[in-house]
């Protein structure tokens, strides 16, 4: 159950975009072999309020033109008031995006052997 290997297999088989799921935490993203992988968007409407990390999610906006992915944007959200996602703003929003960037760089370093 290696999510990286599974995502790469899907891209190698012709997928343009792979969106993973399950860890309930926002995960890394990766450009791979002409495709794009978002390993997990975190939580969006799942009421797991026992930790900050399980209350955070992102809405992924993926823009295609013909068969090409031409744009990716993430809107960080926080679960509040019985599973209601609320868009984050300011420093909190930026911290989620920075965390995605850092996780993505760590994954790239790991895959590069470093």
PDB file of C-alpha atoms in Angstrom:
ATOM      1  CA  UNK A   1       0.000   0.000   0.000  1.00  0.00           C
ATOM      2  CA  UNK A   2       2.465   2.610  -1.220  1.00  0.00           C
ATOM      3  CA  UNK A   3       0.513   5.727  -2.256  1.00  0.00           C
ATOM      4  CA  UNK A   4       3.427   7.077  -4.304  1.00  0.00           C
ATOM      5  CA  UNK A   5       3.781   3.846  -6.283  1.00  0.00           C
ATOM      6  CA  UNK A   6       0.018   3.639  -6.828  1.00  0.00           C
ATOM      7  CA  UNK A   7      -0.177   7.264  -7.992  1.00  0.00           C
ATOM      8  CA  UNK A   8       2.759   6.762 -10.348  1.00  0.00           C
ATOM      9  CA  UNK A   9       1.122   3.637 -11.789  1.00  0.00           C
ATOM     10  CA  UNK A  10      -2.061   5.607 -12.445  1.00  0.00           C
ATOM     11  CA  UNK A  11      -0.150   8.396 -14.209  1.00  0.00           C
ATOM     12  CA  UNK A  12       1.892   5.855 -16.177  1.00  0.00           C
ATOM     13  CA  UNK A  13      -1.407   4.258 -17.261  1.00  0.00           C
ATOM     14  CA  UNK A  14      -2.673   7.565 -18.639  1.00  0.00           C
ATOM     15  CA  UNK A  15      -4.227   9.529 -15.781  1.00  0.00           C
ATOM     16  CA  UNK A  16      -3.628  13.280 -15.898  1.00  0.00           C
ATOM     17  CA  UNK A  17      -4.570  13.856 -12.266  1.00  0.00           C
ATOM     18  CA  UNK A  18      -4.558  11.593  -9.220  1.00  0.00           C
ATOM     19  CA  UNK A  19      -6.184  12.749  -5.981  1.00  0.00           C
ATOM     20  CA  UNK A  20      -5.378  10.506  -3.052  1.00  0.00           C
ATOM     21  CA  UNK A  21      -7.405  10.114   0.085  1.00  0.00           C
ATOM     22  CA  UNK A  22      -7.448   8.562   3.524  1.00  0.00           C
ATOM     23  CA  UNK A  23      -4.877  10.093   5.912  1.00  0.00           C
ATOM     24  CA  UNK A  24      -7.262  12.932   6.934  1.00  0.00           C
ATOM     25  CA  UNK A  25      -4.288  15.332   6.889  1.00  0.00           C
ATOM     26  CA  UNK A  26      -3.242  17.579   4.013  1.00  0.00           C
ATOM     27  CA  UNK A  27      -0.353  15.885   2.196  1.00  0.00           C
ATOM     28  CA  UNK A  28       2.259  16.632  -0.469  1.00  0.00           C
ATOM     29  CA  UNK A  29       1.623  17.282  -4.145  1.00  0.00           C
ATOM     30  CA  UNK A  30       3.823  16.132  -7.003  1.00  0.00           C
ATOM     31  CA  UNK A  31       4.278  16.691 -10.723  1.00  0.00           C
ATOM     32  CA  UNK A  32       5.140  13.299 -12.204  1.00  0.00           C
ATOM     33  CA  UNK A  33       5.696  12.246 -15.827  1.00  0.00           C
ATOM     34  CA  UNK A  34       3.381  14.885 -17.257  1.00  0.00           C
ATOM     35  CA  UNK A  35       0.707  14.254 -14.625  1.00  0.00           C
ATOM     36  CA  UNK A  36      -0.094  15.725 -11.236  1.00  0.00           C
ATOM     37  CA  UNK A  37      -0.663  14.017  -7.890  1.00  0.00           C
ATOM     38  CA  UNK A  38      -2.340  15.458  -4.790  1.00  0.00           C
ATOM     39  CA  UNK A  39      -1.751  12.823  -2.130  1.00  0.00           C
ATOM     40  CA  UNK A  40      -4.549  14.005   0.187  1.00  0.00           C
ATOM     41  CA  UNK A  41      -6.772  17.048   0.593  1.00  0.00           C
ATOM     42  CA  UNK A  42      -7.191  16.452   4.327  1.00  0.00           C
ATOM     43  CA  UNK A  43     -10.663  16.772   5.800  1.00  0.00           C
ATOM     44  CA  UNK A  44     -13.462  18.747   4.253  1.00  0.00           C
ATOM     45  CA  UNK A  45     -16.741  17.673   5.842  1.00  0.00           C
ATOM     46  CA  UNK A  46     -15.619  14.899   8.160  1.00  0.00           C
ATOM     47  CA  UNK A  47     -16.147  15.882  11.786  1.00  0.00           C
ATOM     48  CA  UNK A  48     -12.822  14.935  13.381  1.00  0.00           C
ATOM     49  CA  UNK A  49     -12.348  17.728  15.864  1.00  0.00           C
ATOM     50  CA  UNK A  50      -9.881  16.149  18.293  1.00  0.00           C
ATOM     51  CA  UNK A  51      -6.841  17.803  16.694  1.00  0.00           C
ATOM     52  CA  UNK A  52      -6.102  20.844  14.586  1.00  0.00           C
ATOM     53  CA  UNK A  53      -4.511  18.696  11.862  1.00  0.00           C
ATOM     54  CA  UNK A  54      -7.678  16.646  11.391  1.00  0.00           C
ATOM     55  CA  UNK A  55      -9.761  19.830  11.103  1.00  0.00           C
ATOM     56  CA  UNK A  56      -7.649  21.206   8.235  1.00  0.00           C
ATOM     57  CA  UNK A  57      -8.350  20.522   4.578  1.00  0.00           C
ATOM     58  CA  UNK A  58      -7.950  22.084   1.178  1.00  0.00           C
ATOM     59  CA  UNK A  59     -10.303  22.477  -1.733  1.00  0.00           C
ATOM     60  CA  UNK A  60      -8.387  21.683  -4.898  1.00  0.00           C
ATOM     61  CA  UNK A  61      -9.262  23.706  -7.995  1.00  0.00           C
ATOM     62  CA  UNK A  62      -7.906  21.972 -11.097  1.00  0.00           C
ATOM     63  CA  UNK A  63      -8.251  23.731 -14.448  1.00  0.00           C
ATOM     64  CA  UNK A  64      -7.992  21.769 -17.686  1.00  0.00           C
ATOM     65  CA  UNK A  65      -7.804  23.078 -21.232  1.00  0.00           C
ATOM     66  CA  UNK A  66      -8.551  20.293 -23.683  1.00  0.00           C
ATOM     67  CA  UNK A  67      -6.566  17.415 -22.162  1.00  0.00           C
ATOM     68  CA  UNK A  68      -3.941  19.513 -20.377  1.00  0.00           C
ATOM     69  CA  UNK A  69      -3.913  20.479 -16.717  1.00  0.00           C
ATOM     70  CA  UNK A  70      -3.094  24.185 -16.894  1.00  0.00           C
ATOM     71  CA  UNK A  71      -3.848  25.424 -13.392  1.00  0.00           C
ATOM     72  CA  UNK A  72      -3.871  24.269  -9.801  1.00  0.00           C
ATOM     73  CA  UNK A  73      -5.056  26.271  -6.810  1.00  0.00           C
ATOM     74  CA  UNK A  74      -5.737  25.262  -3.214  1.00  0.00           C
ATOM     75  CA  UNK A  75      -8.170  26.895  -0.812  1.00  0.00           C
ATOM     76  CA  UNK A  76      -7.315  25.921   2.781  1.00  0.00           C
ATOM     77  CA  UNK A  77     -10.308  25.228   5.019  1.00  0.00           C
ATOM     78  CA  UNK A  78     -10.903  24.545   8.701  1.00  0.00           C
ATOM     79  CA  UNK A  79     -13.727  22.361  10.031  1.00  0.00           C
ATOM     80  CA  UNK A  80     -15.864  24.291  12.521  1.00  0.00           C
ATOM     81  CA  UNK A  81     -19.297  23.931  14.109  1.00  0.00           C
ATOM     82  CA  UNK A  82     -20.215  20.303  13.466  1.00  0.00           C
ATOM     83  CA  UNK A  83     -18.381  19.585  10.210  1.00  0.00           C
ATOM     84  CA  UNK A  84     -18.762  22.969   8.508  1.00  0.00           C
ATOM     85  CA  UNK A  85     -15.720  23.818   6.342  1.00  0.00           C
ATOM     86  CA  UNK A  86     -14.727  27.479   6.555  1.00  0.00           C
ATOM     87  CA  UNK A  87     -12.118  29.028   4.236  1.00  0.00           C
ATOM     88  CA  UNK A  88      -8.988  30.084   6.095  1.00  0.00           C
ATOM     89  CA  UNK A  89      -7.524  33.570   5.751  1.00  0.00           C
ATOM     90  CA  UNK A  90      -4.290  35.355   6.547  1.00  0.00           C
ATOM     91  CA  UNK A  91      -1.428  33.639   8.321  1.00  0.00           C
ATOM     92  CA  UNK A  92      -3.414  30.474   9.034  1.00  0.00           C
ATOM     93  CA  UNK A  93      -4.156  30.054   5.320  1.00  0.00           C
ATOM     94  CA  UNK A  94      -0.553  30.698   4.366  1.00  0.00           C
ATOM     95  CA  UNK A  95       0.698  28.218   6.982  1.00  0.00           C
ATOM     96  CA  UNK A  96      -1.321  25.415   5.341  1.00  0.00           C
ATOM     97  CA  UNK A  97       0.002  26.299   1.882  1.00  0.00           C
ATOM     98  CA  UNK A  98       3.560  26.514   3.243  1.00  0.00           C
ATOM     99  CA  UNK A  99       3.096  23.114   4.887  1.00  0.00           C
ATOM    100  CA  UNK A 100       2.004  21.621   1.552  1.00  0.00           C
ATOM    101  CA  UNK A 101       5.038  23.157  -0.143  1.00  0.00           C
ATOM    102  CA  UNK A 102       7.393  21.826   2.542  1.00  0.00           C
ATOM    103  CA  UNK A 103       5.856  18.326   2.425  1.00  0.00           C
ATOM    104  CA  UNK A 104       6.131  18.356  -1.364  1.00  0.00           C
ATOM    105  CA  UNK A 105       9.805  19.315  -1.205  1.00  0.00           C
ATOM    106  CA  UNK A 106      10.485  16.568   1.353  1.00  0.00           C
ATOM    107  CA  UNK A 107       8.804  14.040  -0.938  1.00  0.00           C
ATOM    108  CA  UNK A 108      10.809  15.262  -3.938  1.00  0.00           C
ATOM    109  CA  UNK A 109      14.035  14.969  -1.930  1.00  0.00           C
ATOM    110  CA  UNK A 110      13.108  11.460  -0.783  1.00  0.00           C
ATOM    111  CA  UNK A 111      12.278  10.319  -4.308  1.00  0.00           C
ATOM    112  CA  UNK A 112      15.532  11.825  -5.589  1.00  0.00           C
ATOM    113  CA  UNK A 113      17.425   9.746  -3.041  1.00  0.00           C
ATOM    114  CA  UNK A 114      18.369  12.559  -0.733  1.00  0.00           C
TER     115      UNK A 114
END
